[in-house]
Structures are given as structure tokens and as C-alpha cells.
Amino acid sequence: GAGVSQTPSNKVTEKGKYVELRCDPISGHTALYWYRQSLGQGPEFLIYFQGTGAADDSGLPNDRFFAVRPEGSVSTLKIQRTERGDSAVYLCASSLTPTGTTEAFFGQGTRLTVV
Amino acid sequence: AQKVTQAQTEISVVEKEDVTLDCVYETRDTTYYLFWYKQPPSGELVFLIRRNSFDEQNEISGRYSWNFQKSTSSFNFTITASQVVDSAVYFCALSEADSSASKIIFGSGTRLSIRP
């Protein structure tokens, strides 16, 4: 498709379980971002990839969160030992160049619910 | 530190009224970008505008207009003759104007409801 694709759209998991969220960016976009949006809040930055490498992971809340982008395209956000506080919508965005210079396109998000 | 404040949590107006969404930002950078995004009930963030800090000209796009005032660190968004389809959450955001910049800082959003 032409836009940023995120799967699954919804994920319900039990506390303590491991989850993976997938992001398929727009073809040719080298910059990829993960954000987390809690209810009633604006998106909060988690991590930024330029190509295959994580150029800025300062937003990851703790070491239970990890993300990869092994081939510079699809990215996976991994959350270990999930907690109820991890429940949120996880948004992925991609842009042709870093967002300092160009527009970022967002996916529809994955709604994660930890029960 | 960078920060974006949208003091209006919710706004409700009757269709065809004009409405202005306020945005105030803080940054130590001399060059930066400001954005507005729309988030309809479907959840996807829709890009509306990006403005460079050196360009203080107001911009109009159809019923939408933006007023950027560096002196007051504000980047307000006005919808003229509002329509029900304008109902959404609107986010103002800020980013460094740097080729290596990595993040957009979002405000907490303003929920706009347009009543028929």
C-alpha cells in the first residue's frame, strides 16, 4: 500500500507476556519513528531509526522496550514482561528524511491492551 | 527543553462558526519547525502543515489558516466556516530544524466538536 502499515491493529495480552508490534513504512523512507499515545494525550516519542540503526532511543521508557529494523525497512517494536501501564496506542511514522526537514506520515497505530 | 502547550482541552461550536485552536511552544533552538496534525476518530494522524521558524508569514489553505507569531511563541490554527467533518483531535507539534533531528514533540491536543 501507499501508506504506513501497522499490524496488528489491536492486541490484547496478559500482564507479563511478550509482544511484538510491526511497522511497514512507506517504500523508500529511510527515517522511521515509534511513538506511544496514551488516552487523552499527544503522541510521545519512543525511538527513531535512520536506515537500520537506532539513531535516537532516548524515549524508550525502560529496558523492557526494544525495537529493531534489520533491513532498513520493516521495524518491530518488542515489549517484554508487559505491564498494565504499557496499554496505549503505538504509532509508527516514516519520512523521506528526518522530520527536521520533511513531513512524517503516520500509520493507524496498534492499540495494545495489557490485562 | 522543548515543549508544546495546547491549553484548550475541548472546544465545541456550531457548524459554520469560526474556531481558533491555540498553540504555544517553548524551545531554545533558533531554527525549528512547527506542525499541526489532525487525528479523526479513525486514529490516524493526518499532516496539515509544517512551518519553518524563519517564515512568519500567515498561511491560508481553503478554510484553514495559521497564524505564526515568533514574538509570542504561538502558532494558532483557525478553521473558518467549520463543518461537522472537522470534528477531530488537533495536535500542534515542534521539531528541531536539523537534518539529524529525530523527534516531534506533540502538545496534548484539542478535541474539536462541530455540532450540526
mmCIF file with all atom_site columns, C-alpha atoms in Angstrom:
data_model
loop_
_atom_site.group_PDB
_atom_site.id
_atom_site.type_symbol
_atom_site.label_atom_id
_atom_site.label_alt_id
_atom_site.label_comp_id
_atom_site.label_asym_id
_atom_site.label_entity_id
_atom_site.label_seq_id
_atom_site.pdbx_PDB_ins_code
_atom_site.Cartn_x
_atom_site.Cartn_y
_atom_site.Cartn_z
_atom_site.occupancy
_atom_site.B_iso_or_equiv
_atom_site.pdbx_formal_charge
_atom_site.auth_seq_id
_atom_site.auth_comp_id
_atom_site.auth_asym_id
_atom_site.auth_atom_id
_atom_site.pdbx_PDB_model_num
ATOM 1   C CA . GLY A 1 1   ? 0.000   0.000   0.000  1.00 0.00 ? 1   GLY A CA 1
ATOM 2   C CA . ALA A 1 2   ? 0.920   3.626   -0.232 1.00 0.00 ? 2   ALA A CA 1
ATOM 3   C CA . GLY A 1 3   ? 0.819   4.461   3.464  1.00 0.00 ? 3   GLY A CA 1
ATOM 4   C CA . VAL A 1 4   ? 2.450   3.313   6.680  1.00 0.00 ? 4   VAL A CA 1
ATOM 5   C CA . SER A 1 5   ? 1.032   -0.041  7.696  1.00 0.00 ? 5   SER A CA 1
ATOM 6   C CA . GLN A 1 6   ? 0.927   -1.314  11.270 1.00 0.00 ? 6   GLN A CA 1
ATOM 7   C CA . THR A 1 7   ? -0.032  -4.768  12.444 1.00 0.00 ? 7   THR A CA 1
ATOM 8   C CA . PRO A 1 8   ? -1.880  -5.904  14.373 1.00 0.00 ? 8   PRO A CA 1
ATOM 9   C CA . SER A 1 9   ? -4.409  -3.111  14.700 1.00 0.00 ? 9   SER A CA 1
ATOM 10  C CA . ASN A 1 10  ? -5.390  -4.401  18.112 1.00 0.00 ? 10  ASN A CA 1
ATOM 11  C CA . LYS A 1 11  ? -3.540  -6.600  20.572 1.00 0.00 ? 11  LYS A CA 1
ATOM 12  C CA . VAL A 1 12  ? -4.739  -7.835  23.926 1.00 0.00 ? 12  VAL A CA 1
ATOM 13  C CA . THR A 1 13  ? -2.186  -9.583  26.071 1.00 0.00 ? 13  THR A CA 1
ATOM 14  C CA . GLU A 1 14  ? -1.830  -10.744 29.630 1.00 0.00 ? 14  GLU A CA 1
ATOM 15  C CA . LYS A 1 15  ? 0.420   -8.995  32.090 1.00 0.00 ? 15  LYS A CA 1
ATOM 16  C CA . GLY A 1 16  ? 3.905   -10.434 31.943 1.00 0.00 ? 16  GLY A CA 1
ATOM 17  C CA . LYS A 1 17  ? 3.699   -11.626 28.351 1.00 0.00 ? 17  LYS A CA 1
ATOM 18  C CA . TYR A 1 18  ? 5.919   -10.621 25.440 1.00 0.00 ? 18  TYR A CA 1
ATOM 19  C CA . VAL A 1 19  ? 4.514   -8.730  22.437 1.00 0.00 ? 19  VAL A CA 1
ATOM 20  C CA . GLU A 1 20  ? 5.769   -7.623  19.052 1.00 0.00 ? 20  GLU A CA 1
ATOM 21  C CA . LEU A 1 21  ? 4.302   -4.776  17.062 1.00 0.00 ? 21  LEU A CA 1
ATOM 22  C CA . ARG A 1 22  ? 5.121   -4.416  13.383 1.00 0.00 ? 22  ARG A CA 1
ATOM 23  C CA . CYS A 1 23  ? 5.523   -1.327  11.230 1.00 0.00 ? 23  CYS A CA 1
ATOM 24  C CA . ASP A 1 24  ? 5.825   -1.325  7.450  1.00 0.00 ? 24  ASP A CA 1
ATOM 25  C CA . PRO A 1 25  ? 6.904   2.168   6.359  1.00 0.00 ? 25  PRO A CA 1
ATOM 26  C CA . ILE A 1 26  ? 6.358   3.892   3.060  1.00 0.00 ? 26  ILE A CA 1
ATOM 27  C CA . SER A 1 27  ? 8.724   2.478   0.473  1.00 0.00 ? 27  SER A CA 1
ATOM 28  C CA . GLY A 1 28  ? 11.915  4.492   0.201  1.00 0.00 ? 28  GLY A CA 1
ATOM 29  C CA . HIS A 1 29  ? 11.522  6.274   3.528  1.00 0.00 ? 29  HIS A CA 1
ATOM 30  C CA . THR A 1 30  ? 14.782  5.980   5.409  1.00 0.00 ? 30  THR A CA 1
ATOM 31  C CA . ALA A 1 31  ? 13.564  7.528   8.650  1.00 0.00 ? 31  ALA A CA 1
ATOM 32  C CA . LEU A 1 32  ? 11.208  5.564   10.904 1.00 0.00 ? 32  LEU A CA 1
ATOM 33  C CA . TYR A 1 33  ? 9.747   6.567   14.261 1.00 0.00 ? 33  TYR A CA 1
ATOM 34  C CA . TRP A 1 34  ? 7.828   4.894   17.034 1.00 0.00 ? 34  TRP A CA 1
ATOM 35  C CA . TYR A 1 35  ? 5.515   6.896   19.269 1.00 0.00 ? 35  TYR A CA 1
ATOM 36  C CA . ARG A 1 36  ? 3.214   5.916   22.091 1.00 0.00 ? 36  ARG A CA 1
ATOM 37  C CA . GLN A 1 37  ? -0.111  7.644   22.684 1.00 0.00 ? 37  GLN A CA 1
ATOM 38  C CA . SER A 1 38  ? -1.976  7.224   25.930 1.00 0.00 ? 38  SER A CA 1
ATOM 39  C CA . LEU A 1 39  ? -5.637  8.098   26.217 1.00 0.00 ? 39  LEU A CA 1
ATOM 40  C CA . GLY A 1 40  ? -6.211  11.839  26.072 1.00 0.00 ? 40  GLY A CA 1
ATOM 41  C CA . GLN A 1 41  ? -2.563  12.625  25.416 1.00 0.00 ? 41  GLN A CA 1
ATOM 42  C CA . GLY A 1 42  ? -0.435  13.572  22.471 1.00 0.00 ? 42  GLY A CA 1
ATOM 43  C CA . PRO A 1 43  ? 1.956   11.064  20.934 1.00 0.00 ? 43  PRO A CA 1
ATOM 44  C CA . GLU A 1 44  ? 5.149   10.568  22.914 1.00 0.00 ? 44  GLU A CA 1
ATOM 45  C CA . PHE A 1 45  ? 8.414   9.823   21.126 1.00 0.00 ? 45  PHE A CA 1
ATOM 46  C CA . LEU A 1 46  ? 9.994   6.421   21.736 1.00 0.00 ? 46  LEU A CA 1
ATOM 47  C CA . ILE A 1 47  ? 12.694  5.729   19.154 1.00 0.00 ? 47  ILE A CA 1
ATOM 48  C CA . TYR A 1 48  ? 13.971  6.848   15.768 1.00 0.00 ? 48  TYR A CA 1
ATOM 49  C CA . PHE A 1 49  ? 15.716  4.807   13.095 1.00 0.00 ? 49  PHE A CA 1
ATOM 50  C CA . GLN A 1 50  ? 17.785  6.175   10.272 1.00 0.00 ? 50  GLN A CA 1
ATOM 51  C CA . GLY A 1 51  ? 18.229  3.204   7.997  1.00 0.00 ? 51  GLY A CA 1
ATOM 52  C CA . THR A 1 52  ? 18.967  0.105   10.060 1.00 0.00 ? 52  THR A CA 1
ATOM 53  C CA . GLY A 1 53  ? 20.360  1.837   13.105 1.00 0.00 ? 53  GLY A CA 1
ATOM 54  C CA . ALA A 1 54  ? 18.569  3.351   16.066 1.00 0.00 ? 54  ALA A CA 1
ATOM 55  C CA . ALA A 1 55  ? 19.778  6.948   15.914 1.00 0.00 ? 55  ALA A CA 1
ATOM 56  C CA . ASP A 1 56  ? 17.840  8.072   18.970 1.00 0.00 ? 56  ASP A CA 1
ATOM 57  C CA . ASP A 1 57  ? 16.270  5.743   21.522 1.00 0.00 ? 57  ASP A CA 1
ATOM 58  C CA . SER A 1 58  ? 16.011  8.312   24.288 1.00 0.00 ? 58  SER A CA 1
ATOM 59  C CA . GLY A 1 59  ? 12.244  7.910   24.520 1.00 0.00 ? 59  GLY A CA 1
ATOM 60  C CA . LEU A 1 60  ? 12.175  4.231   25.368 1.00 0.00 ? 60  LEU A CA 1
ATOM 61  C CA . PRO A 1 61  ? 10.787  4.115   28.912 1.00 0.00 ? 61  PRO A CA 1
ATOM 62  C CA . ASN A 1 62  ? 12.906  1.208   30.189 1.00 0.00 ? 62  ASN A CA 1
ATOM 63  C CA . ASP A 1 63  ? 14.823  -1.861  29.113 1.00 0.00 ? 63  ASP A CA 1
ATOM 64  C CA . ARG A 1 64  ? 11.659  -3.887  28.580 1.00 0.00 ? 64  ARG A CA 1
ATOM 65  C CA . PHE A 1 65  ? 11.198  -1.968  25.350 1.00 0.00 ? 65  PHE A CA 1
ATOM 66  C CA . PHE A 1 66  ? 13.325  -2.705  22.313 1.00 0.00 ? 66  PHE A CA 1
ATOM 67  C CA . ALA A 1 67  ? 12.974  -2.070  18.588 1.00 0.00 ? 67  ALA A CA 1
ATOM 68  C CA . VAL A 1 68  ? 14.752  -3.349  15.503 1.00 0.00 ? 68  VAL A CA 1
ATOM 69  C CA . ARG A 1 69  ? 14.861  -2.530  11.832 1.00 0.00 ? 69  ARG A CA 1
ATOM 70  C CA . PRO A 1 70  ? 17.268  -5.135  10.448 1.00 0.00 ? 70  PRO A CA 1
ATOM 71  C CA . GLU A 1 71  ? 16.954  -4.377  6.736  1.00 0.00 ? 71  GLU A CA 1
ATOM 72  C CA . GLY A 1 72  ? 16.167  -0.690  6.916  1.00 0.00 ? 72  GLY A CA 1
ATOM 73  C CA . SER A 1 73  ? 12.512  -1.146  6.054  1.00 0.00 ? 73  SER A CA 1
ATOM 74  C CA . VAL A 1 74  ? 10.104  -3.029  8.346  1.00 0.00 ? 74  VAL A CA 1
ATOM 75  C CA . SER A 1 75  ? 10.508  -2.342  12.040 1.00 0.00 ? 75  SER A CA 1
ATOM 76  C CA . THR A 1 76  ? 9.380   -4.333  15.060 1.00 0.00 ? 76  THR A CA 1
ATOM 77  C CA . LEU A 1 77  ? 8.768   -2.880  18.493 1.00 0.00 ? 77  LEU A CA 1
ATOM 78  C CA . LYS A 1 78  ? 9.220   -5.510  21.172 1.00 0.00 ? 78  LYS A CA 1
ATOM 79  C CA . ILE A 1 79  ? 7.911   -5.264  24.714 1.00 0.00 ? 79  ILE A CA 1
ATOM 80  C CA . GLN A 1 80  ? 8.953   -7.811  27.311 1.00 0.00 ? 80  GLN A CA 1
ATOM 81  C CA . ARG A 1 81  ? 7.138   -8.612  30.568 1.00 0.00 ? 81  ARG A CA 1
ATOM 82  C CA . THR A 1 82  ? 4.272   -6.324  29.674 1.00 0.00 ? 82  THR A CA 1
ATOM 83  C CA . GLU A 1 83  ? 2.631   -4.267  32.391 1.00 0.00 ? 83  GLU A CA 1
ATOM 84  C CA . ARG A 1 84  ? -0.819  -2.725  32.523 1.00 0.00 ? 84  ARG A CA 1
ATOM 85  C CA . GLY A 1 85  ? 0.786   0.703   32.199 1.00 0.00 ? 85  GLY A CA 1
ATOM 86  C CA . ASP A 1 86  ? 2.042   -0.269  28.756 1.00 0.00 ? 86  ASP A CA 1
ATOM 87  C CA . SER A 1 87  ? -1.523  -0.128  27.464 1.00 0.00 ? 87  SER A CA 1
ATOM 88  C CA . ALA A 1 88  ? -1.651  2.567   24.795 1.00 0.00 ? 88  ALA A CA 1
ATOM 89  C CA . VAL A 1 89  ? -1.789  3.108   21.061 1.00 0.00 ? 89  VAL A CA 1
ATOM 90  C CA . TYR A 1 90  ? 1.620   2.604   19.494 1.00 0.00 ? 90  TYR A CA 1
ATOM 91  C CA . LEU A 1 91  ? 2.106   4.738   16.408 1.00 0.00 ? 91  LEU A CA 1
ATOM 92  C CA . CYS A 1 92  ? 4.693   4.327   13.718 1.00 0.00 ? 92  CYS A CA 1
ATOM 93  C CA . ALA A 1 93  ? 5.719   7.056   11.283 1.00 0.00 ? 93  ALA A CA 1
ATOM 94  C CA . SER A 1 94  ? 8.110   7.285   8.391  1.00 0.00 ? 94  SER A CA 1
ATOM 95  C CA . SER A 1 95  ? 9.612   10.117  6.426  1.00 0.00 ? 95  SER A CA 1
ATOM 96  C CA . LEU A 1 96  ? 11.889  10.521  3.450  1.00 0.00 ? 96  LEU A CA 1
ATOM 97  C CA . THR A 1 97  ? 14.446  12.298  5.598  1.00 0.00 ? 97  THR A CA 1
ATOM 98  C CA . PRO A 1 98  ? 14.469  13.090  9.324  1.00 0.00 ? 98  PRO A CA 1
ATOM 99  C CA . THR A 1 99  ? 11.483  15.140  10.435 1.00 0.00 ? 99  THR A CA 1
ATOM 100 C CA . GLY A 1 100 ? 13.584  18.225  10.904 1.00 0.00 ? 100 GLY A CA 1
ATOM 101 C CA . THR A 1 101 ? 13.363  18.703  7.178  1.00 0.00 ? 101 THR A CA 1
ATOM 102 C CA . THR A 1 102 ? 10.383  16.808  5.851  1.00 0.00 ? 102 THR A CA 1
ATOM 103 C CA . GLU A 1 103 ? 6.908   15.565  6.620  1.00 0.00 ? 103 GLU A CA 1
ATOM 104 C CA . ALA A 1 104 ? 6.303   12.406  8.639  1.00 0.00 ? 104 ALA A CA 1
ATOM 105 C CA . PHE A 1 105 ? 3.458   10.066  7.689  1.00 0.00 ? 105 PHE A CA 1
ATOM 106 C CA . PHE A 1 106 ? 1.786   8.112   10.468 1.00 0.00 ? 106 PHE A CA 1
ATOM 107 C CA . GLY A 1 107 ? 0.163   4.710   10.477 1.00 0.00 ? 107 GLY A CA 1
ATOM 108 C CA . GLN A 1 108 ? -3.155  3.994   12.148 1.00 0.00 ? 108 GLN A CA 1
ATOM 109 C CA . GLY A 1 109 ? -1.476  2.529   15.157 1.00 0.00 ? 109 GLY A CA 1
ATOM 110 C CA . THR A 1 110 ? -1.636  -0.654  17.194 1.00 0.00 ? 110 THR A CA 1
ATOM 111 C CA . ARG A 1 111 ? -3.870  -0.492  20.224 1.00 0.00 ? 111 ARG A CA 1
ATOM 112 C CA . LEU A 1 112 ? -2.195  -2.548  22.935 1.00 0.00 ? 112 LEU A CA 1
ATOM 113 C CA . THR A 1 113 ? -4.217  -3.602  25.947 1.00 0.00 ? 113 THR A CA 1
ATOM 114 C CA . VAL A 1 114 ? -2.492  -5.383  28.800 1.00 0.00 ? 114 VAL A CA 1
ATOM 115 C CA . VAL A 1 115 ? -4.936  -7.159  31.109 1.00 0.00 ? 115 VAL A CA 1
ATOM 116 C CA . ALA B 2 1   ? 13.836  21.796  26.693 1.00 0.00 ? 1   ALA B CA 1
ATOM 117 C CA . GLN B 2 2   ? 11.166  21.754  24.027 1.00 0.00 ? 2   GLN B CA 1
ATOM 118 C CA . LYS B 2 3   ? 7.520   21.921  24.999 1.00 0.00 ? 3   LYS B CA 1
ATOM 119 C CA . VAL B 2 4   ? 4.189   22.468  23.278 1.00 0.00 ? 4   VAL B CA 1
ATOM 120 C CA . THR B 2 5   ? 1.136   23.670  25.189 1.00 0.00 ? 5   THR B CA 1
ATOM 121 C CA . GLN B 2 6   ? -2.421  23.452  23.949 1.00 0.00 ? 6   GLN B CA 1
ATOM 122 C CA . ALA B 2 7   ? -4.420  24.987  26.739 1.00 0.00 ? 7   ALA B CA 1
ATOM 123 C CA . GLN B 2 8   ? -7.800  24.223  25.207 1.00 0.00 ? 8   GLN B CA 1
ATOM 124 C CA . THR B 2 9   ? -8.660  20.639  26.032 1.00 0.00 ? 9   THR B CA 1
ATOM 125 C CA . GLU B 2 10  ? -12.032 20.629  24.294 1.00 0.00 ? 10  GLU B CA 1
ATOM 126 C CA . ILE B 2 11  ? -13.915 23.051  22.094 1.00 0.00 ? 11  ILE B CA 1
ATOM 127 C CA . SER B 2 12  ? -17.472 22.699  20.845 1.00 0.00 ? 12  SER B CA 1
ATOM 128 C CA . VAL B 2 13  ? -19.017 25.016  18.291 1.00 0.00 ? 13  VAL B CA 1
ATOM 129 C CA . VAL B 2 14  ? -21.994 25.007  15.996 1.00 0.00 ? 14  VAL B CA 1
ATOM 130 C CA . GLU B 2 15  ? -21.423 24.286  12.352 1.00 0.00 ? 15  GLU B CA 1
ATOM 131 C CA . LYS B 2 16  ? -20.422 27.295  10.231 1.00 0.00 ? 16  LYS B CA 1
ATOM 132 C CA . GLU B 2 17  ? -18.851 29.115  13.161 1.00 0.00 ? 17  GLU B CA 1
ATOM 133 C CA . ASP B 2 18  ? -15.180 30.068  13.006 1.00 0.00 ? 18  ASP B CA 1
ATOM 134 C CA . VAL B 2 19  ? -12.934 28.465  15.604 1.00 0.00 ? 19  VAL B CA 1
ATOM 135 C CA . THR B 2 20  ? -9.321  29.074  16.648 1.00 0.00 ? 20  THR B CA 1
ATOM 136 C CA . LEU B 2 21  ? -7.112  26.468  18.266 1.00 0.00 ? 21  LEU B CA 1
ATOM 137 C CA . ASP B 2 22  ? -4.291  27.895  20.337 1.00 0.00 ? 22  ASP B CA 1
ATOM 138 C CA . CYS B 2 23  ? -0.736  26.611  20.466 1.00 0.00 ? 23  CYS B CA 1
ATOM 139 C CA . VAL B 2 24  ? 2.177   27.961  22.482 1.00 0.00 ? 24  VAL B CA 1
ATOM 140 C CA . TYR B 2 25  ? 5.636   26.440  22.264 1.00 0.00 ? 25  TYR B CA 1
ATOM 141 C CA . GLU B 2 26  ? 8.971   26.612  24.061 1.00 0.00 ? 26  GLU B CA 1
ATOM 142 C CA . THR B 2 27  ? 12.353  25.936  22.543 1.00 0.00 ? 27  THR B CA 1
ATOM 143 C CA . ARG B 2 28  ? 15.922  27.114  22.898 1.00 0.00 ? 28  ARG B CA 1
ATOM 144 C CA . ASP B 2 29  ? 16.614  26.437  19.241 1.00 0.00 ? 29  ASP B CA 1
ATOM 145 C CA . THR B 2 30  ? 16.827  29.373  16.868 1.00 0.00 ? 30  THR B CA 1
ATOM 146 C CA . THR B 2 31  ? 15.635  27.259  13.972 1.00 0.00 ? 31  THR B CA 1
ATOM 147 C CA . TYR B 2 32  ? 12.786  24.802  14.275 1.00 0.00 ? 32  TYR B CA 1
ATOM 148 C CA . TYR B 2 33  ? 9.666   23.504  12.598 1.00 0.00 ? 33  TYR B CA 1
ATOM 149 C CA . LEU B 2 34  ? 6.092   23.753  13.795 1.00 0.00 ? 34  LEU B CA 1
ATOM 150 C CA . PHE B 2 35  ? 3.344   21.367  12.743 1.00 0.00 ? 35  PHE B CA 1
ATOM 151 C CA . TRP B 2 36  ? -0.357  20.820  13.023 1.00 0.00 ? 36  TRP B CA 1
ATOM 152 C CA . TYR B 2 37  ? -1.822  17.318  12.783 1.00 0.00 ? 37  TYR B CA 1
ATOM 153 C CA . LYS B 2 38  ? -5.442  16.196  12.744 1.00 0.00 ? 38  LYS B CA 1
ATOM 154 C CA . GLN B 2 39  ? -6.499  12.921  14.379 1.00 0.00 ? 39  GLN B CA 1
ATOM 155 C CA . PRO B 2 40  ? -10.001 11.863  13.354 1.00 0.00 ? 40  PRO B CA 1
ATOM 156 C CA . PRO B 2 41  ? -11.832 9.057   15.187 1.00 0.00 ? 41  PRO B CA 1
ATOM 157 C CA . SER B 2 42  ? -10.105 6.517   12.932 1.00 0.00 ? 42  SER B CA 1
ATOM 158 C CA . GLY B 2 43  ? -6.911  7.308   14.852 1.00 0.00 ? 43  GLY B CA 1
ATOM 159 C CA . GLU B 2 44  ? -4.511  8.077   12.037 1.00 0.00 ? 44  GLU B CA 1
ATOM 160 C CA . LEU B 2 45  ? -2.577  11.332  12.372 1.00 0.00 ? 45  LEU B CA 1
ATOM 161 C CA . VAL B 2 46  ? -3.101  13.481  9.302  1.00 0.00 ? 46  VAL B CA 1
ATOM 162 C CA . PHE B 2 47  ? -0.479  16.093  8.485  1.00 0.00 ? 47  PHE B CA 1
ATOM 163 C CA . LEU B 2 48  ? -1.905  19.591  7.951  1.00 0.00 ? 48  LEU B CA 1
ATOM 164 C CA . ILE B 2 49  ? 1.028   21.996  7.842  1.00 0.00 ? 49  ILE B CA 1
ATOM 165 C CA . ARG B 2 50  ? 4.734   22.427  8.551  1.00 0.00 ? 50  ARG B CA 1
ATOM 166 C CA . ARG B 2 51  ? 6.160   25.908  9.140  1.00 0.00 ? 51  ARG B CA 1
ATOM 167 C CA . ASN B 2 52  ? 9.828   26.880  9.345  1.00 0.00 ? 52  ASN B CA 1
ATOM 168 C CA . SER B 2 53  ? 10.728  29.229  12.182 1.00 0.00 ? 53  SER B CA 1
ATOM 169 C CA . PHE B 2 54  ? 12.156  31.760  9.740  1.00 0.00 ? 54  PHE B CA 1
ATOM 170 C CA . ASP B 2 55  ? 8.903   32.079  7.857  1.00 0.00 ? 55  ASP B CA 1
ATOM 171 C CA . GLU B 2 56  ? 6.401   34.113  9.842  1.00 0.00 ? 56  GLU B CA 1
ATOM 172 C CA . GLN B 2 57  ? 4.003   34.690  7.016  1.00 0.00 ? 57  GLN B CA 1
ATOM 173 C CA . ASN B 2 58  ? 0.496   33.577  7.764  1.00 0.00 ? 58  ASN B CA 1
ATOM 174 C CA . GLU B 2 59  ? -0.759  30.759  5.613  1.00 0.00 ? 59  GLU B CA 1
ATOM 175 C CA . ILE B 2 60  ? -4.213  30.020  4.277  1.00 0.00 ? 60  ILE B CA 1
ATOM 176 C CA . SER B 2 61  ? -5.380  26.770  2.754  1.00 0.00 ? 61  SER B CA 1
ATOM 177 C CA . GLY B 2 62  ? -9.057  26.761  1.944  1.00 0.00 ? 62  GLY B CA 1
ATOM 178 C CA . ARG B 2 63  ? -10.967 27.108  5.209  1.00 0.00 ? 63  ARG B CA 1
ATOM 179 C CA . TYR B 2 64  ? -7.774  26.609  7.249  1.00 0.00 ? 64  TYR B CA 1
ATOM 180 C CA . SER B 2 65  ? -5.388  29.372  8.243  1.00 0.00 ? 65  SER B CA 1
ATOM 181 C CA . TRP B 2 66  ? -2.386  29.541  10.525 1.00 0.00 ? 66  TRP B CA 1
ATOM 182 C CA . ASN B 2 67  ? -1.022  32.500  12.458 1.00 0.00 ? 67  ASN B CA 1
ATOM 183 C CA . PHE B 2 68  ? 2.627   32.144  13.460 1.00 0.00 ? 68  PHE B CA 1
ATOM 184 C CA . GLN B 2 69  ? 3.947   34.792  15.862 1.00 0.00 ? 69  GLN B CA 1
ATOM 185 C CA . LYS B 2 70  ? 7.503   34.272  16.979 1.00 0.00 ? 70  LYS B CA 1
ATOM 186 C CA . SER B 2 71  ? 7.308   37.163  19.449 1.00 0.00 ? 71  SER B CA 1
ATOM 187 C CA . THR B 2 72  ? 4.703   35.313  21.493 1.00 0.00 ? 72  THR B CA 1
ATOM 188 C CA . SER B 2 73  ? 5.869   31.778  20.590 1.00 0.00 ? 73  SER B CA 1
ATOM 189 C CA . SER B 2 74  ? 2.448   30.960  19.243 1.00 0.00 ? 74  SER B CA 1
ATOM 190 C CA . PHE B 2 75  ? 1.225   29.049  16.212 1.00 0.00 ? 75  PHE B CA 1
ATOM 191 C CA . ASN B 2 76  ? -2.559  29.258  16.205 1.00 0.00 ? 76  ASN B CA 1
ATOM 192 C CA . PHE B 2 77  ? -4.863  27.440  13.822 1.00 0.00 ? 77  PHE B CA 1
ATOM 193 C CA . THR B 2 78  ? -8.206  28.834  12.628 1.00 0.00 ? 78  THR B CA 1
ATOM 194 C CA . ILE B 2 79  ? -10.947 26.962  10.850 1.00 0.00 ? 79  ILE B CA 1
ATOM 195 C CA . THR B 2 80  ? -13.389 29.222  9.048  1.00 0.00 ? 80  THR B CA 1
ATOM 196 C CA . ALA B 2 81  ? -16.995 28.176  8.494  1.00 0.00 ? 81  ALA B CA 1
ATOM 197 C CA . SER B 2 82  ? -16.494 24.934  10.408 1.00 0.00 ? 82  SER B CA 1
ATOM 198 C CA . GLN B 2 83  ? -18.072 21.699  9.239  1.00 0.00 ? 83  GLN B CA 1
ATOM 199 C CA . VAL B 2 84  ? -19.034 18.525  11.056 1.00 0.00 ? 84  VAL B CA 1
ATOM 200 C CA . VAL B 2 85  ? -16.211 16.699  9.250  1.00 0.00 ? 85  VAL B CA 1
ATOM 201 C CA . ASP B 2 86  ? -13.743 18.969  11.030 1.00 0.00 ? 86  ASP B CA 1
ATOM 202 C CA . SER B 2 87  ? -14.548 17.178  14.283 1.00 0.00 ? 87  SER B CA 1
ATOM 203 C CA . ALA B 2 88  ? -11.318 15.582  15.479 1.00 0.00 ? 88  ALA B CA 1
ATOM 204 C CA . VAL B 2 89  ? -8.440  15.990  17.883 1.00 0.00 ? 89  VAL B CA 1
ATOM 205 C CA . TYR B 2 90  ? -5.897  18.505  16.659 1.00 0.00 ? 90  TYR B CA 1
ATOM 206 C CA . PHE B 2 91  ? -2.258  18.408  17.707 1.00 0.00 ? 91  PHE B CA 1
ATOM 207 C CA . CYS B 2 92  ? 0.298   21.148  17.492 1.00 0.00 ? 92  CYS B CA 1
ATOM 208 C CA . ALA B 2 93  ? 3.899   19.942  17.411 1.00 0.00 ? 93  ALA B CA 1
ATOM 209 C CA . LEU B 2 94  ? 7.507   21.115  17.308 1.00 0.00 ? 94  LEU B CA 1
ATOM 210 C CA . SER B 2 95  ? 10.710  19.696  15.834 1.00 0.00 ? 95  SER B CA 1
ATOM 211 C CA . GLU B 2 96  ? 14.295  20.834  15.555 1.00 0.00 ? 96  GLU B CA 1
ATOM 212 C CA . ALA B 2 97  ? 15.198  22.059  12.079 1.00 0.00 ? 97  ALA B CA 1
ATOM 213 C CA . ASP B 2 98  ? 18.213  19.853  11.760 1.00 0.00 ? 98  ASP B CA 1
ATOM 214 C CA . SER B 2 99  ? 18.953  17.158  9.236  1.00 0.00 ? 99  SER B CA 1
ATOM 215 C CA . SER B 2 100 ? 19.779  14.844  12.103 1.00 0.00 ? 100 SER B CA 1
ATOM 216 C CA . ALA B 2 101 ? 16.782  15.769  14.181 1.00 0.00 ? 101 ALA B CA 1
ATOM 217 C CA . SER B 2 102 ? 14.844  12.812  15.347 1.00 0.00 ? 102 SER B CA 1
ATOM 218 C CA . LYS B 2 103 ? 11.706  13.672  17.174 1.00 0.00 ? 103 LYS B CA 1
ATOM 219 C CA . ILE B 2 104 ? 8.496   15.635  17.010 1.00 0.00 ? 104 ILE B CA 1
ATOM 220 C CA . ILE B 2 105 ? 7.255   16.970  20.329 1.00 0.00 ? 105 ILE B CA 1
ATOM 221 C CA . PHE B 2 106 ? 3.460   16.998  20.452 1.00 0.00 ? 106 PHE B CA 1
ATOM 222 C CA . GLY B 2 107 ? 1.081   19.010  22.558 1.00 0.00 ? 107 GLY B CA 1
ATOM 223 C CA . SER B 2 108 ? -1.689  17.244  24.439 1.00 0.00 ? 108 SER B CA 1
ATOM 224 C CA . GLY B 2 109 ? -4.230  18.066  21.737 1.00 0.00 ? 109 GLY B CA 1
ATOM 225 C CA . THR B 2 110 ? -7.509  19.928  21.464 1.00 0.00 ? 110 THR B CA 1
ATOM 226 C CA . ARG B 2 111 ? -10.665 17.916  20.888 1.00 0.00 ? 111 ARG B CA 1
ATOM 227 C CA . LEU B 2 112 ? -12.860 19.860  18.488 1.00 0.00 ? 112 LEU B CA 1
ATOM 228 C CA . SER B 2 113 ? -16.531 19.001  18.166 1.00 0.00 ? 113 SER B CA 1
ATOM 229 C CA . ILE B 2 114 ? -18.632 20.626  15.490 1.00 0.00 ? 114 ILE B CA 1
ATOM 230 C CA . ARG B 2 115 ? -22.358 20.374  16.185 1.00 0.00 ? 115 ARG B CA 1
ATOM 231 C CA . PRO B 2 116 ? -24.774 20.373  13.259 1.00 0.00 ? 116 PRO B CA 1
#
